[in-house]
């Protein structure tokens, strides 16, 4: 990441003007803490117009934010609205957050798994962003599920179920709500500092004792270069640790969608099937990553002596049904209609197409970002902020990376809102997937782990 030049001294006694701040960032100067705080506060309160915020985001994207600027931005965004205190929960509060992926439904598993093992999971999540899906959009596929809970109700659900997954209300981290939607529309998502501040502002506003970060790497990650992912992981760990939140980051593989489903409702079904004891081979990576992440949450939450012992506890909670019970309790407590999970007729996409394999061979590479856009164009994501998403749109992959396929065998099932929306995603898929005559090299699911000490050491070397 580019580091901004040192700033010219500014006196904080003078009134601030957004135009001056964005011109200074445009010119590559480092901003002072009170200037960054002004931007975050003004974004949250609506006092800074969207055009100026968009220009500032682009300047920050191009010029970069220093470590200090990034930390200040994360904390100022956290403080832009009301905050949740986990003190009254009577349990250690731990969450996990991912830097954004395709088919990433681990939240539905790790939240109840960790809660079943004695930690509280107050999870404030986001909507679909760019090519990636959003936990809130997926949960809202359940009729009645409310993601906008007032903090008092969030606390009630947490005390009752041990886990609650909600979104930012206008009062909670309003700066991120505004900046997140603007970044989605202005091509300013893929920047380590902006991603770090966005993720941590939400996580730190939830009053967490500990945090597990899942930083995606590979063709579906926001940051394509592995070194940028390492930097993001170290930056987030060091920033969160500096606020007293025990944090660890795992670099995980996103060279293909996680599990076999990418969309909204169909992702929930895959996660719930795992909690119901089904174990399809195509969901093994999802199962394994969820247990690893939950294992870290349980360990950092003081409910296991090591992350491996946490993994073993999480696996037990998956097998004995306690995670499923907690997930259903949480859904019901937030107004969701549980009957849909037993109603095969609920999934009613407007149009369906089974795409047959157009070549024979091994599935060698997947451009997962392109696959994410295909999912979005089927109707599962949005073109413009505020648009509704189609709960039933998405893709079921019948072949995954490394699979040997014959031309003509079912490769994927596409679900769209209308038949007219099927052609473009089909074309995207055909471009995004490459076949080979020999099996591709396997990629580790977790390639690197940053603890606090490793993050500090890494950043000191930058
Ligand atoms: N998730 C977030 O919450 N924010 C980002 O910027 C990227 C992923």
Coordinates of N, CA, C and O in Angstrom, one line a residue, residues 129-251:
X129 N -21.5 -6.6 -1.5 CA -20.6 -5.5 -1.8 C -19.9 -5.9 -3.1 O -19.2 -7.0 -3.0
X130 N -19.9 -5.1 -4.1 CA -19.2 -5.5 -5.3 C -19.6 -6.9 -5.8 O -20.8 -7.2 -5.8
X131 N -18.6 -7.8 -6.0 CA -19.0 -9.1 -6.5 C -19.3 -10.1 -5.4 O -19.6 -11.2 -5.6
X132 N -19.2 -9.6 -4.1 CA -19.3 -10.6 -3.0 C -20.8 -10.5 -2.4 O -21.4 -9.5 -2.6
X133 N -21.2 -11.6 -1.8 CA -22.5 -11.7 -1.2 C -22.5 -11.0 0.1 O -21.5 -10.7 0.7
X134 N -23.7 -10.7 0.6 CA -23.8 -10.1 2.0 C -24.6 -11.0 2.9 O -25.7 -11.5 2.5
X135 N -24.1 -11.2 4.1 CA -24.8 -12.0 5.1 C -26.2 -11.5 5.4 O -27.1 -12.3 5.5
X136 N -26.4 -10.2 5.4 CA -27.8 -9.7 5.7 C -28.7 -10.0 4.6 O -29.9 -10.4 4.8
X137 N -28.3 -9.9 3.3 CA -29.2 -10.2 2.2 C -29.6 -11.7 2.2 O -30.7 -12.1 1.9
X138 N -28.6 -12.5 2.7 CA -28.9 -13.9 2.7 C -29.9 -14.2 3.8 O -30.9 -14.9 3.6
X139 N -29.7 -13.6 5.0 CA -30.6 -13.9 6.1 C -32.0 -13.4 5.8 O -33.0 -14.0 6.2
X140 N -32.1 -12.3 5.1 CA -33.4 -11.7 4.7 C -34.2 -12.6 3.7 O -35.3 -12.3 3.4
X141 N -33.5 -13.6 3.2 CA -34.2 -14.6 2.4 C -35.2 -15.4 3.2 O -36.2 -16.0 2.7
X142 N -35.0 -15.4 4.5 CA -36.0 -16.1 5.4 C -37.1 -15.1 5.7 O -36.9 -14.0 6.2
X143 N -38.3 -15.5 5.3 CA -39.4 -14.5 5.5 C -39.5 -14.1 6.9 O -39.5 -14.9 7.8
X144 N -39.6 -12.8 7.1 CA -39.8 -12.2 8.5 C -38.5 -11.9 9.2 O -38.6 -11.2 10.2
X145 N -37.4 -12.4 8.8 CA -36.1 -12.2 9.6 C -35.8 -10.7 9.6 O -35.7 -10.1 8.5
X146 N -35.6 -10.2 10.8 CA -35.3 -8.7 10.9 C -33.8 -8.6 11.2 O -33.3 -9.1 12.2
X147 N -33.1 -7.8 10.3 CA -31.7 -7.6 10.5 C -31.5 -6.2 11.2 O -30.4 -5.9 11.7
X148 N -32.5 -5.4 11.2 CA -32.4 -4.0 11.8 C -33.0 -4.0 13.2 O -34.1 -3.5 13.4
X149 N -32.3 -4.6 14.2 CA -32.8 -4.6 15.5 C -32.2 -3.4 16.3 O -31.0 -3.1 16.2
X150 N -33.0 -2.8 17.1 CA -32.5 -1.8 18.1 C -31.5 -2.5 19.0 O -31.7 -3.7 19.3
X151 N -30.6 -1.8 19.6 CA -29.5 -2.4 20.4 C -30.1 -3.2 21.6 O -29.6 -4.2 22.0
X152 N -31.2 -2.6 22.2 CA -31.8 -3.3 23.3 C -32.3 -4.7 22.9 O -32.2 -5.7 23.7
X153 N -32.9 -4.8 21.7 CA -33.4 -6.1 21.3 C -32.2 -7.0 20.9 O -32.3 -8.3 21.1
X154 N -31.2 -6.4 20.3 CA -30.0 -7.2 20.0 C -29.5 -7.9 21.3 O -29.2 -9.1 21.3
X155 N -29.5 -7.2 22.4 CA -29.0 -7.7 23.6 C -29.9 -8.8 24.1 O -29.5 -9.9 24.6
X156 N -31.3 -8.6 23.9 CA -32.2 -9.7 24.4 C -32.0 -11.0 23.6 O -31.9 -12.0 24.2
X157 N -31.8 -10.8 22.3 CA -31.5 -12.1 21.5 C -30.2 -12.7 21.9 O -30.1 -13.9 22.0
X158 N -29.2 -11.9 22.1 CA -27.9 -12.4 22.5 C -28.0 -13.2 23.9 O -27.4 -14.3 24.0
X159 N -28.8 -12.6 24.8 CA -28.9 -13.3 26.1 C -29.6 -14.6 26.0 O -29.3 -15.6 26.6
X160 N -30.6 -14.6 25.1 CA -31.5 -15.8 24.9 C -30.8 -16.9 24.1 O -30.8 -18.0 24.5
X161 N -30.1 -16.5 23.0 CA -29.6 -17.5 22.1 C -28.1 -17.6 22.1 O -27.5 -18.6 21.6
X162 N -27.4 -16.6 22.6 CA -25.9 -16.6 22.6 C -25.3 -16.0 21.3 O -24.2 -15.7 21.2
X163 N -26.2 -15.8 20.3 CA -25.7 -15.3 19.0 C -26.8 -14.4 18.4 O -28.0 -14.7 18.6
X164 N -26.4 -13.3 17.7 CA -27.4 -12.6 17.0 C -26.7 -11.9 15.8 O -25.6 -11.4 16.0
X165 N -27.3 -12.0 14.6 CA -26.7 -11.4 13.4 C -27.6 -10.3 13.0 O -28.8 -10.5 12.6
X166 N -27.1 -9.1 13.0 CA -27.8 -7.9 12.6 C -27.0 -7.0 11.7 O -25.9 -7.3 11.4
X167 N -27.7 -6.0 11.1 CA -27.0 -5.0 10.3 C -26.8 -3.7 11.0 O -27.4 -3.5 12.1
X168 N -26.1 -2.8 10.3 CA -26.0 -1.4 10.9 C -27.4 -0.8 10.8 O -28.0 -0.7 9.8
X169 N -27.9 -0.3 11.9 CA -29.1 0.6 11.9 C -28.6 2.0 11.6 O -27.4 2.2 11.6
X170 N -29.5 2.9 11.3 CA -29.0 4.3 11.1 C -28.2 4.8 12.3 O -27.3 5.6 12.1
X171 N -28.4 4.2 13.4 CA -27.7 4.7 14.6 C -26.4 4.0 14.9 O -25.6 4.5 15.6
X172 N -26.2 2.9 14.3 CA -25.0 2.0 14.6 C -24.0 2.2 13.4 O -24.3 1.8 12.3
X173 N -22.8 2.7 13.7 CA -21.8 2.9 12.7 C -22.4 3.5 11.4 O -22.2 3.0 10.3
X174 N -23.0 4.7 11.5 CA -23.6 5.3 10.3 C -22.6 5.7 9.3 O -22.9 5.6 8.1
X175 N -21.4 6.0 9.7 CA -20.3 6.4 8.8 C -20.0 5.2 7.8 O -19.9 5.4 6.6
X176 N -20.0 4.0 8.3 CA -19.7 2.9 7.4 C -20.9 2.6 6.5 O -20.7 2.2 5.3
X177 N -22.1 2.7 7.0 CA -23.3 2.5 6.2 C -23.2 3.4 4.9 O -23.4 3.0 3.8
X178 N -22.8 4.7 5.2 CA -22.8 5.6 4.1 C -21.6 5.4 3.2 O -21.7 5.3 1.9
X179 N -20.4 5.2 3.8 CA -19.2 5.0 3.0 C -19.2 3.7 2.2 O -18.7 3.6 1.1
X180 N -19.7 2.7 2.8 CA -19.8 1.3 2.2 C -20.6 1.4 0.9 O -20.2 0.9 -0.1
X181 N -21.8 2.0 1.0 CA -22.7 2.1 -0.2 C -22.0 3.0 -1.2 O -22.1 2.7 -2.4
X182 N -21.3 4.0 -0.8 CA -20.6 4.9 -1.8 C -19.5 4.2 -2.5 O -19.2 4.3 -3.7
X183 N -18.7 3.4 -1.7 CA -17.6 2.6 -2.2 C -18.1 1.6 -3.3 O -17.4 1.4 -4.3
X184 N -19.2 1.0 -3.0 CA -19.8 0.0 -3.9 C -20.1 0.7 -5.2 O -20.0 0.0 -6.3
X185 N -20.4 2.0 -5.2 CA -20.8 2.6 -6.5 C -19.7 3.4 -7.2 O -19.9 3.9 -8.3
X186 N -18.6 3.6 -6.5 CA -17.5 4.4 -7.0 C -16.2 3.7 -7.3 O -15.2 4.3 -7.5
X187 N -16.2 2.4 -7.2 CA -15.0 1.6 -7.5 C -13.9 1.8 -6.5 O -12.7 1.8 -6.8
X188 N -14.3 2.0 -5.3 CA -13.3 2.3 -4.2 C -13.4 1.2 -3.1 O -13.1 1.5 -2.0
X189 N -13.8 0.0 -3.5 CA -13.8 -1.0 -2.5 C -12.4 -1.6 -2.2 O -12.0 -1.8 -1.0
X190 N -11.7 -1.9 -3.2 CA -10.5 -2.7 -3.1 C -9.3 -1.9 -2.6 O -8.3 -1.7 -3.3
X191 N -9.3 -1.5 -1.4 CA -8.2 -0.8 -0.8 C -8.0 -1.3 0.7 O -9.0 -1.3 1.4
X192 N -6.8 -1.7 1.1 CA -6.6 -2.3 2.4 C -7.1 -1.4 3.5 O -7.7 -1.9 4.5
X193 N -6.8 -0.1 3.4 CA -7.1 0.8 4.6 C -8.6 1.0 4.7 O -9.2 1.0 5.8
X194 N -9.3 1.1 3.5 CA -10.7 1.3 3.5 C -11.4 0.1 4.0 O -12.4 0.1 4.7
X195 N -10.9 -1.1 3.5 CA -11.5 -2.4 4.0 C -11.3 -2.5 5.5 O -12.2 -2.9 6.2
X196 N -10.1 -2.3 5.9 CA -9.8 -2.4 7.4 C -10.7 -1.5 8.2 O -11.3 -2.0 9.2
X197 N -10.8 -0.2 7.8 CA -11.6 0.7 8.6 C -13.1 0.3 8.6 O -13.8 0.4 9.6
X198 N -13.5 -0.2 7.4 CA -15.0 -0.6 7.3 C -15.3 -1.8 8.2 O -16.2 -1.8 9.0
X199 N -14.4 -2.8 8.1 CA -14.7 -4.0 8.9 C -14.5 -3.7 10.4 O -15.4 -4.0 11.2
X200 N -13.4 -3.1 10.7 CA -13.2 -2.9 12.2 C -14.2 -1.9 12.8 O -14.5 -2.0 14.0
X201 N -14.6 -0.9 12.1 CA -15.6 0.0 12.7 C -16.8 -0.7 13.2 O -17.3 -0.5 14.3
X202 N -17.3 -1.7 12.4 CA -18.5 -2.4 12.8 C -18.2 -3.4 13.9 O -18.9 -3.5 14.9
X203 N -17.0 -4.0 13.8 CA -16.7 -5.0 14.8 C -16.4 -4.4 16.2 O -16.8 -4.9 17.2
X204 N -15.7 -3.2 16.1 CA -15.3 -2.6 17.4 C -16.5 -1.9 18.0 O -16.6 -1.8 19.3
X205 N -17.6 -1.6 17.2 CA -18.8 -1.0 17.8 C -19.6 -2.0 18.5 O -20.6 -1.7 19.2
X206 N -19.3 -3.3 18.3 CA -20.1 -4.4 18.9 C -19.5 -4.7 20.3 O -20.0 -5.7 20.9
X207 N -18.6 -4.0 20.8 CA -18.0 -4.2 22.1 C -17.4 -5.6 22.3 O -17.6 -6.2 23.3
X208 N -16.6 -6.0 21.3 CA -16.0 -7.3 21.3 C -14.8 -7.5 22.2 O -14.0 -6.6 22.4
X209 N -14.7 -8.6 22.9 CA -13.5 -9.0 23.6 C -12.5 -9.6 22.6 O -11.3 -9.4 22.8
X210 N -12.9 -10.3 21.7 CA -12.0 -10.9 20.7 C -12.6 -11.0 19.3 O -13.8 -11.0 19.2
X211 N -11.7 -11.1 18.3 CA -12.2 -11.1 17.0 C -11.3 -12.1 16.1 O -10.1 -12.1 16.2
X212 N -12.0 -12.8 15.2 CA -11.3 -13.7 14.3 C -11.6 -13.2 12.9 O -12.8 -13.0 12.5
X213 N -10.5 -12.9 12.2 CA -10.7 -12.3 10.8 C -10.4 -13.3 9.8 O -9.4 -14.0 9.9
X214 N -11.2 -13.4 8.8 CA -11.0 -14.3 7.7 C -10.7 -13.5 6.4 O -11.6 -12.9 5.8
X215 N -9.4 -13.4 6.1 CA -9.0 -12.6 5.0 C -8.9 -13.5 3.7 O -8.0 -14.4 3.7
X216 N -9.7 -13.2 2.8 CA -9.8 -14.0 1.6 C -8.6 -13.7 0.7 O -8.2 -12.6 0.5
X217 N -8.1 -14.8 0.0 CA -7.0 -14.6 -0.9 C -7.4 -15.3 -2.2 O -8.3 -16.2 -2.2
X218 N -6.8 -15.0 -3.3 CA -7.0 -15.7 -4.6 C -8.0 -14.9 -5.5 O -8.3 -13.8 -5.3
X219 N -8.5 -15.7 -6.5 CA -9.2 -15.0 -7.6 C -10.5 -14.4 -7.2 O -11.0 -13.6 -7.9
X220 N -11.0 -14.7 -6.0 CA -12.3 -14.1 -5.6 C -12.2 -13.1 -4.5 O -13.1 -12.5 -4.0
X221 N -10.9 -12.8 -4.1 CA -10.7 -11.8 -3.1 C -10.7 -10.4 -3.6 O -10.4 -10.2 -4.8
X222 N -11.1 -9.4 -2.8 CA -11.1 -8.0 -3.2 C -9.6 -7.6 -3.6 O -9.4 -6.9 -4.5
X223 N -8.7 -8.1 -2.8 CA -7.3 -7.8 -3.0 C -6.7 -9.0 -3.7 O -6.6 -10.1 -3.1
X224 N -6.3 -8.9 -4.9 CA -5.8 -10.1 -5.7 C -4.4 -10.5 -5.4 O -4.0 -11.6 -5.5
X225 N -3.5 -9.5 -5.0 CA -2.1 -9.8 -4.7 C -2.0 -10.4 -3.3 O -2.5 -9.8 -2.3
X226 N -1.4 -11.5 -3.1 CA -1.3 -12.2 -1.8 C -0.6 -11.2 -0.8 O -1.1 -11.2 0.3
X227 N 0.4 -10.5 -1.2 CA 1.1 -9.6 -0.3 C 0.1 -8.5 0.2 O 0.2 -8.1 1.4
X228 N -0.9 -8.1 -0.6 CA -1.8 -7.1 -0.1 C -2.7 -7.7 0.9 O -3.2 -7.0 1.9
X229 N -3.0 -9.0 0.7 CA -3.9 -9.7 1.7 C -3.2 -9.8 3.0 O -3.7 -9.6 4.1
X230 N -1.8 -10.1 2.9 CA -1.0 -10.2 4.2 C -1.0 -8.8 4.9 O -1.2 -8.8 6.1
X231 N -0.9 -7.8 4.1 CA -0.8 -6.5 4.7 C -2.2 -6.1 5.3 O -2.2 -5.6 6.5
X232 N -3.3 -6.4 4.7 CA -4.6 -6.2 5.2 C -4.8 -6.9 6.5 O -5.3 -6.4 7.5
X233 N -4.4 -8.2 6.5 CA -4.5 -9.0 7.7 C -3.7 -8.4 8.9 O -4.3 -8.3 10.0
X234 N -2.5 -8.1 8.6 CA -1.6 -7.5 9.7 C -2.2 -6.2 10.2 O -2.2 -5.9 11.4
X235 N -2.6 -5.4 9.2 CA -3.2 -4.0 9.6 C -4.4 -4.2 10.5 O -4.5 -3.5 11.5
X236 N -5.3 -5.1 10.1 CA -6.5 -5.3 10.9 C -6.2 -5.8 12.3 O -6.8 -5.4 13.3
X237 N -5.3 -6.8 12.4 CA -4.9 -7.4 13.7 C -4.3 -6.3 14.6 O -4.7 -6.1 15.7
X238 N -3.4 -5.5 14.0 CA -2.7 -4.5 14.8 C -3.6 -3.4 15.3 O -3.6 -3.0 16.4
X239 N -4.5 -3.0 14.4 CA -5.5 -1.9 14.7 C -6.4 -2.4 15.8 O -6.7 -1.7 16.7
X240 N -7.0 -3.6 15.6 CA -7.9 -4.1 16.6 C -7.3 -4.3 18.0 O -7.8 -4.0 19.0
X241 N -6.1 -4.9 17.9 CA -5.3 -5.2 19.2 C -5.0 -3.9 19.9 O -5.1 -3.8 21.1
X242 N -4.8 -2.8 19.1 CA -4.4 -1.5 19.8 C -5.6 -1.0 20.6 O -5.5 -0.2 21.5
X243 N -6.8 -1.5 20.2 CA -8.0 -1.0 21.0 C -8.4 -2.0 22.1 O -9.4 -1.9 22.7
X244 N -7.5 -3.0 22.3 CA -7.8 -3.9 23.4 C -8.6 -5.2 23.0 O -9.0 -5.9 23.9
X245 N -8.8 -5.4 21.7 CA -9.6 -6.6 21.3 C -8.6 -7.6 20.8 O -7.8 -7.4 19.9
X246 N -8.6 -8.8 21.5 CA -7.7 -9.9 21.0 C -8.1 -10.3 19.7 O -9.2 -10.7 19.4
X247 N -7.1 -10.3 18.7 CA -7.5 -10.6 17.3 C -6.5 -11.5 16.6 O -5.3 -11.4 16.9
X248 N -7.1 -12.3 15.8 CA -6.2 -13.1 14.9 C -6.8 -13.1 13.5 O -8.0 -12.9 13.4
X249 N -5.9 -13.2 12.5 CA -6.4 -13.2 11.1 C -5.9 -14.4 10.4 O -4.7 -14.8 10.5
X250 N -6.8 -15.1 9.7 CA -6.4 -16.3 8.9 C -6.5 -15.9 7.4 O -7.5 -15.3 7.0
X251 N -5.5 -16.2 6.6 CA -5.6 -16.0 5.2 C -6.2 -17.3 4.6 O -5.6 -18.3 4.8

